Structure formats: C-alpha cells, structure tokens
C-alpha cells in the first residue's frame, strides 16, 4: 500500500451533556479526524487529543501541527504492507503519541478495507461481543449523579465508573453504596491526589470498588506502587502508561492490578497490542478506556476490545450518550444486557458518514507525497 495522501480535518460537535473530570469541564468537542488514501482506498481514524493539554501534554493544535510538519511527511510516499509498519516510520519524533496513533490507525483501517477483512480480526481479536461500562462525570449535585447512575443501570451497563476529586469522593461513594451495595463500581481521580493523602485514600477501601483509576500524578509509576501496598482496592493506571515499557515497569513494581488501555494515549494499535499481550502474560486484566470519541474513534476502540485480555467492561458506550447524531452508520448501540455485538463486515463494520463530516468541518488540509517532496 502506497500512502498517497493524508487529509487532516477538525470537526466540532457539542456533547449531549457536559463531561466534568478533576481537571475540568467539556461542553463541546473539537475532534481531529485523519483520512489516509492508500492506493485509492481510504482509511479513517480519530486523534484523541483534547481541547486543552489538561489530560496529557498533547492537545488538538499540537497534534495537528506535529502531523503536518513531521509525521505526515514521514509516511507520505512510503509503501507499507501493514498498518503496523507505520510506528517505526514515525519513531524519530519523540512523544506526540495521540498524533501518531491517528495516522497509524488510519493505515490499519485502510489495510482492513483493502483486504476486505474485519479490523478486529486483523488486530487478532476473538470476542464476538464486548461488555460495556460507563464513565460518569462530576455533576452539579449528588442527586443528579444518582439519577444518572440509575438510568445507566436500567440501560444495562455492567460497570459504573464515577469521577472523583477532593470534596467529591467519600461523600459521593457513600451515597452510591448505600443505594446500590452490590453493583460493580469504580472511580477515576485523573491525578487529583498526592502521596501525602494516603490516609484519605485508604477510606476508599470500605466501598469495595473494582478499582481506583490514576489517583496520583499523571506521570508517576513509583508512588503508585507505594500507594498500592497500602490499599486493598486495586489501582488501575491510565495517564501514566505511555507504552509497553511503562506497563512492564508498573507490573514489576506492583503499581497497579488492572490497566486501562487507550489506543491514542499509547501511540496506536501496535503499541496497544503489545501492552495487551504483556498484561495477558502477567495475568493482569485490561479494559479499553475512552476519550469522548466520535464514532470513528469509538469503532476503533470496539475493534481493539475484541482482544482476549480485555476482560473487564470498558468505557466504550453507546453513541447516543455523547452525540445527538454520530458520524458513523449504524451508530454504536449497546444491548439491554450491556453488550456491543461485533460485526463481521470488512473494516470497522461502521460506515463513515462523509457528507455529515463535511458539514461539521471547520478546518481541512490535504497533504500529498508530491507536495512534501517539493517542500
Ligand atoms: O480518564 O478516562 C479518562 C474522558 C476524557 C479524558 C479522560 C477520561 C475520560 C473518561 C470518559 O473517563 C470516557 C468516555 O466515556 O469516553
Ligand atoms: Mg481515566
């Protein structure tokens, strides 16, 4: 497959409901979509870089600039047999994993279409349906949060994750557990606590959570290991796992008992698979995280979640929880038993609605091999 053209575009989509974490509130998404043209076949992907560098140091404008100036030129005009070869071609650039992931995954997407194979099979998946959980943001009141949990449970979701931060944690978990003593419940702090707060964090143990996600610094592994020794609740690392090497260090140190894999955070499908395989060999379960993706990113998360060691419900949920209208067809639907069934169709099994995407586009740039050669 010759990588002939790469089109970057930004679409803007308001969320059905704002999403609040310990680092801030989002009302509307600015989403960077990538389309690669390989031998006339289009592959699509989404960069999960956010509107600001608050979750990680990447954000949409840094991803765009890095793709345009460095990553796209490293790929354009090259011939690859498989999407997995892209990571090596872009390896001169340090970091910028969310930018790299979108380009690599778009080539995987094109490869699946060209081979007329489901992307999930190409990735080595085996599951024909995947279990789903939901991530529920910080609300204006605990009552509003309880109402949301009630409707997500009624919809069939198999795991409830709530966002926590100092002042919205023990009080909230107490109210949830007194109403639902037995549901599968977890929490995500997005780095809101410090190692000096061990006594406070030990109070989380009374709620029998499935896990506590990323309690400490976004770039830390060592102090999470120290904290894990003091908690009975399993720690799950998200932000601080950038690659398979980080995952290996975290497992060796005992910094977590569960791992969240986000394909954007780790730089693409190739690295995500490596982390998956490593955790599997250590008998540590993983689950697929989400970044408020549009259908394009959602479809890729679904394909990845078919790998065997994605044993816990992910944050991959129905399109309608986020969007009035999603940019794929059909939209992602979750059954009343909290499962997404996996299509056997070639590619992702979801059609990209290019007409709708065109209407939502606020910025677009097409880069081609000849332009790069003359630049
Ligand atoms: O930490 O998992 C996170 C959203 C934005 C940034 C970080 C996170 C999240 C979520 C939402 O938890 C997951 C989703 O429903 O897409
Ligand atoms: Mg998280």
XYZ file of C-alpha atoms and ligand atoms in Angstrom:
392
model
C 0.000 0.000 0.000
C 1.428 3.341 -1.021
C 0.478 6.186 1.322
C -0.529 8.776 -1.246
C -2.492 11.406 0.602
C -3.307 12.372 4.182
C -6.222 14.658 4.969
C -6.465 16.306 8.375
C -9.729 17.850 9.427
C -11.219 19.382 12.510
C -14.888 18.861 13.212
C -16.804 20.433 16.065
C -19.521 18.543 17.906
C -21.400 19.649 21.042
C -21.786 16.943 23.707
C -25.349 15.962 24.661
C -24.326 16.646 28.292
C -21.169 18.307 29.648
C -18.428 15.987 30.927
C -16.504 17.001 34.047
C -13.332 15.442 35.454
C -10.970 16.604 38.205
C -9.163 18.698 35.568
C -12.145 20.483 34.033
C -15.478 20.517 32.221
C -16.059 19.947 28.479
C -19.247 21.094 26.701
C -18.240 20.671 23.102
C -15.569 18.657 21.348
C -13.031 19.780 18.780
C -12.154 16.500 17.055
C -9.227 15.864 14.716
C -10.049 13.254 12.083
C -7.484 11.751 9.745
C -8.162 10.142 6.388
C -5.333 8.374 4.568
C -5.510 7.432 0.934
C -3.570 4.216 0.270
C -3.747 3.051 -3.362
C -7.090 4.793 -3.683
C -8.588 3.157 -0.562
C -9.480 5.488 2.314
C -8.682 4.688 5.933
C -10.107 6.776 8.759
C -9.025 7.451 12.339
C -9.501 9.943 15.140
C -6.879 11.627 17.281
C -7.974 11.643 20.929
C -6.026 14.835 21.676
C -8.370 17.074 23.671
C -9.277 20.754 23.502
C -6.533 21.576 26.015
C -3.357 19.951 27.408
C -5.003 19.056 30.756
C -5.315 15.252 30.494
C -1.876 14.942 28.885
C 0.535 17.368 27.269
C -0.998 16.867 23.819
C -3.959 18.837 22.515
C -5.647 19.193 19.143
C -3.483 22.023 17.799
C -0.210 20.353 18.837
C -1.374 17.106 17.216
C -2.321 18.928 14.015
C 0.983 20.830 13.794
C 3.074 17.737 14.539
C 1.234 15.644 11.950
C 1.516 18.348 9.333
C 5.187 19.190 9.829
C 6.730 15.868 10.828
C 4.551 12.770 10.951
C 2.702 13.009 7.646
C 5.965 13.766 5.770
C 7.485 10.630 7.376
C 4.677 8.498 5.896
C 3.766 10.131 2.581
C 5.097 8.369 -0.495
C 6.101 5.306 1.550
C 4.890 1.818 0.717
C 3.875 -0.366 3.643
C 2.445 -3.875 3.678
C 0.703 -3.364 7.014
C -0.501 -0.603 9.344
C 1.892 -1.897 11.995
C 4.893 -0.676 9.962
C 3.906 2.974 10.476
C 5.136 3.213 14.069
C 8.750 2.636 13.012
C 8.494 5.224 10.212
C 7.414 7.881 12.743
C 9.792 6.862 15.540
C 12.196 9.759 15.048
C 9.555 12.027 16.581
C 9.551 11.793 20.365
C 6.224 11.638 22.175
C 3.148 13.015 20.354
C 1.543 9.609 20.719
C -2.022 10.811 20.134
C -0.929 12.330 16.836
C 0.970 9.176 15.815
C -1.911 6.893 16.808
C -4.367 8.602 14.482
C -2.045 8.199 11.488
C -1.083 4.605 12.254
C -4.676 3.578 12.939
C -5.901 5.168 9.718
C -3.456 2.950 7.812
C -4.690 -0.144 9.736
C -8.209 0.925 8.755
C -7.208 1.181 5.091
C -5.443 -2.186 5.307
C -8.600 -3.854 6.671
C -10.722 -2.346 3.888
C -8.234 -3.316 1.233
C -8.003 -6.908 2.489
C -11.806 -6.982 2.904
C -11.278 -8.227 6.441
C -12.812 -7.043 9.700
C -10.370 -4.749 11.513
C -10.916 -6.726 14.734
C -9.651 -9.904 13.068
C -6.644 -8.093 11.663
C -5.855 -6.939 15.211
C -6.029 -10.525 16.466
C -9.350 -10.230 18.295
C -11.547 -13.166 19.245
C -14.590 -11.754 21.049
C -17.876 -11.506 19.148
C -19.387 -9.178 21.745
C -17.817 -6.892 24.293
C -19.030 -5.876 27.774
C -19.659 -2.160 28.353
C -19.412 0.176 31.295
C -19.956 3.910 31.599
C -17.833 6.760 32.885
C -19.988 9.369 34.610
C -18.547 12.824 35.142
C -18.791 15.094 38.165
C -22.300 16.593 38.365
C -23.733 19.749 39.917
C -25.247 17.682 42.745
C -25.062 14.150 44.154
C -28.792 13.733 43.405
C -28.123 14.367 39.706
C -25.333 11.790 39.771
C -27.593 9.201 41.428
C -30.268 9.808 38.761
C -27.682 9.245 36.036
C -26.423 6.036 37.627
C -29.997 4.793 37.892
C -30.676 5.316 34.190
C -27.342 3.774 33.096
C -28.050 0.679 35.220
C -31.532 0.472 33.713
C -29.960 0.670 30.240
C -27.941 -2.471 31.083
C -24.391 -1.155 31.617
C -22.231 -3.615 33.534
C -19.924 -1.297 35.407
C -20.363 2.229 36.732
C -17.298 4.455 36.991
C -17.592 7.847 38.636
C -15.125 10.679 38.502
C -13.775 11.795 41.881
C -11.693 14.666 43.255
C -11.099 16.085 46.740
C -14.515 17.206 48.034
C -16.391 14.918 45.587
C -15.306 11.478 46.696
C -16.088 9.780 50.036
C -19.396 11.655 50.366
C -20.380 10.587 46.845
C -19.258 6.944 47.162
C -21.142 6.655 50.472
C -24.404 7.731 48.832
C -23.901 5.388 45.863
C -23.070 2.376 48.025
C -25.964 2.953 50.430
C -28.349 2.831 47.449
C -26.579 0.098 45.427
C -24.481 -2.066 47.782
C -23.581 -4.656 45.143
C -23.088 -3.032 41.733
C -19.696 -3.184 40.043
C -18.370 0.270 40.852
C -15.080 2.046 40.243
C -13.749 5.592 40.417
C -11.296 7.706 38.430
C -9.360 10.559 40.048
C -7.442 11.723 36.959
C -4.407 12.507 39.159
C -6.264 14.592 41.749
C -4.460 13.270 44.875
C -0.931 13.313 46.298
C 1.086 10.656 48.131
C 0.662 12.593 51.389
C -3.058 11.750 51.253
C -2.664 8.012 51.844
C -4.838 8.097 54.978
C -7.633 9.730 52.981
C -7.225 7.304 50.064
C -7.399 4.333 52.449
C -11.009 5.353 53.185
C -11.885 4.316 49.604
C -11.291 0.666 50.613
C -14.585 0.499 52.539
C -16.567 0.807 49.263
C -15.319 -2.435 47.670
C -14.516 -0.759 44.383
C -13.408 -2.765 41.367
C -10.534 -0.275 41.114
C -9.398 3.279 41.693
C -8.052 4.795 38.497
C -4.975 7.083 38.378
C -5.158 8.523 41.909
C -1.708 10.223 41.807
C 0.386 12.276 39.365
C -0.246 11.757 35.644
C 3.392 10.800 35.002
C 4.024 8.662 38.062
C 4.526 4.927 38.498
C 6.782 4.693 41.569
C 4.496 6.409 44.095
C 1.502 4.464 42.801
C 3.448 1.316 43.741
C 3.987 2.705 47.204
C 0.286 3.577 47.477
C -0.849 0.165 46.159
C 0.915 -1.537 49.084
C -1.276 0.485 51.467
C -4.624 -0.149 49.728
C -6.772 -3.233 49.383
C -8.517 -1.653 46.359
C -6.709 -2.328 43.106
C -5.138 0.659 41.413
C -5.717 0.964 37.652
C -3.234 3.116 35.740
C -4.386 5.262 32.826
C -2.424 8.513 32.228
C 0.975 7.226 33.332
C 1.159 4.256 30.935
C 2.592 5.655 27.686
C 3.930 2.429 26.192
C 4.670 -1.252 26.833
C 7.855 -0.367 28.708
C 5.874 1.734 31.206
C 3.415 -1.130 31.589
C 6.271 -3.547 32.295
C 7.741 -1.209 34.914
C 4.330 -0.745 36.549
C 3.713 -4.502 36.734
C 7.200 -5.219 38.041
C 6.852 -2.571 40.757
C 3.305 -3.629 41.666
C 1.951 -0.164 40.882
C -1.412 -1.463 39.653
C -3.544 -4.598 39.434
C -5.501 -3.518 36.359
C -4.585 -1.480 33.304
C -6.634 0.895 31.154
C -5.525 0.811 27.509
C -6.351 3.833 25.365
C -5.066 3.372 21.862
C -4.462 7.116 21.428
C -2.560 7.501 24.690
C -0.078 4.742 23.773
C 0.562 5.787 20.162
C -1.519 3.363 18.121
C -2.780 -0.192 17.686
C 0.700 -1.731 17.525
C 1.729 -0.477 20.972
C -1.754 -1.151 22.397
C -1.460 -4.788 21.316
C 1.981 -5.059 22.939
C 0.602 -3.794 26.243
C -2.352 -6.137 25.945
C -0.071 -9.144 25.363
C 2.276 -8.180 28.189
C -0.600 -7.853 30.677
C -2.059 -11.133 29.499
C 1.232 -12.919 30.174
C 1.234 -11.395 33.683
C -2.436 -12.389 34.187
C -3.358 -8.742 34.694
C -6.724 -7.842 33.118
C -7.096 -4.768 30.917
C -10.048 -2.731 29.671
C -10.473 -0.177 26.928
C -10.689 3.457 28.014
C -12.484 6.229 26.168
C -11.783 9.884 25.397
C -15.276 11.137 24.451
C -14.681 9.905 20.901
C -16.877 10.357 17.888
C -17.980 7.200 16.111
C -14.706 6.954 14.180
C -12.613 6.545 17.350
C -15.367 4.555 19.030
C -15.362 1.983 16.198
C -11.595 1.529 16.649
C -11.984 1.109 20.422
C -14.593 -1.572 19.780
C -12.280 -3.462 17.416
C -9.424 -3.345 19.947
C -11.717 -4.545 22.755
C -12.195 -7.887 20.975
C -8.701 -8.980 22.055
C -8.886 -11.723 24.647
C -7.407 -9.989 27.696
C -9.923 -7.113 27.567
C -11.656 -8.952 30.390
C -13.340 -6.046 32.167
C -16.120 -3.795 30.841
C -14.605 -0.800 29.027
C -15.613 2.853 28.799
C -16.864 2.163 25.278
C -20.550 3.020 25.347
C -23.399 3.977 23.024
C -23.127 6.917 20.600
C -26.311 8.488 21.965
C -24.742 9.042 25.399
C -22.479 11.646 23.749
C -23.966 12.782 20.450
C -27.303 13.882 19.043
C -26.130 12.416 15.773
C -22.945 10.377 15.373
C -20.735 10.432 12.258
C -20.927 6.677 11.653
C -23.679 4.400 10.454
C -25.067 2.466 12.223
C -24.434 4.339 15.474
C -22.881 2.347 18.307
C -25.644 0.580 20.198
C -25.477 -1.300 23.465
C -27.883 -4.152 24.218
C -30.078 -4.299 27.319
C -27.526 -6.713 28.771
C -24.744 -4.141 28.334
C -23.005 -5.674 25.330
C -21.906 -4.396 21.919
C -22.046 -7.073 19.244
C -19.193 -7.220 16.776
C -19.865 -7.047 13.059
C -18.261 -9.488 10.636
C -18.204 -6.869 7.863
C -14.884 -5.708 6.385
C -13.204 -2.689 8.006
C -14.747 -1.469 11.262
C -18.252 -2.577 10.292
C -19.392 1.056 10.605
C -19.718 3.362 7.587
C -18.143 6.809 7.925
C -20.729 9.492 7.059
C -18.543 11.732 4.909
C -21.474 14.002 3.990
C -22.167 14.811 7.645
C -18.442 15.149 8.409
C -18.131 17.690 5.594
C -20.876 19.796 7.211
C -19.207 19.658 10.625
C -15.736 20.502 9.282
C -14.224 23.825 10.354
C -10.698 23.243 9.023
C -9.230 20.843 6.485
C -5.843 20.285 4.909
C -4.761 17.649 2.409
C -1.101 16.652 2.322
C 0.274 14.603 -0.533
C 3.550 12.908 -1.385
C 4.319 15.297 -4.261
C 3.734 18.408 -2.115
C 6.006 17.021 0.594
C 8.696 16.141 -1.949
C 8.745 19.725 -3.238
C 8.537 21.429 0.156
O -9.644 9.435 32.330
O -10.797 8.007 31.290
C -10.476 9.187 31.479
C -12.674 11.441 29.298
C -11.765 12.406 28.934
C -10.487 12.351 29.431
C -10.102 11.306 30.281
C -11.001 10.314 30.629
C -12.322 10.412 30.154
C -13.368 9.473 30.523
C -14.521 9.333 29.565
O -13.403 8.875 31.566
C -14.584 8.025 28.909
C -15.590 8.035 27.795
O -16.761 7.814 28.085
O -15.215 8.273 26.627
Mg -9.022 7.641 33.313
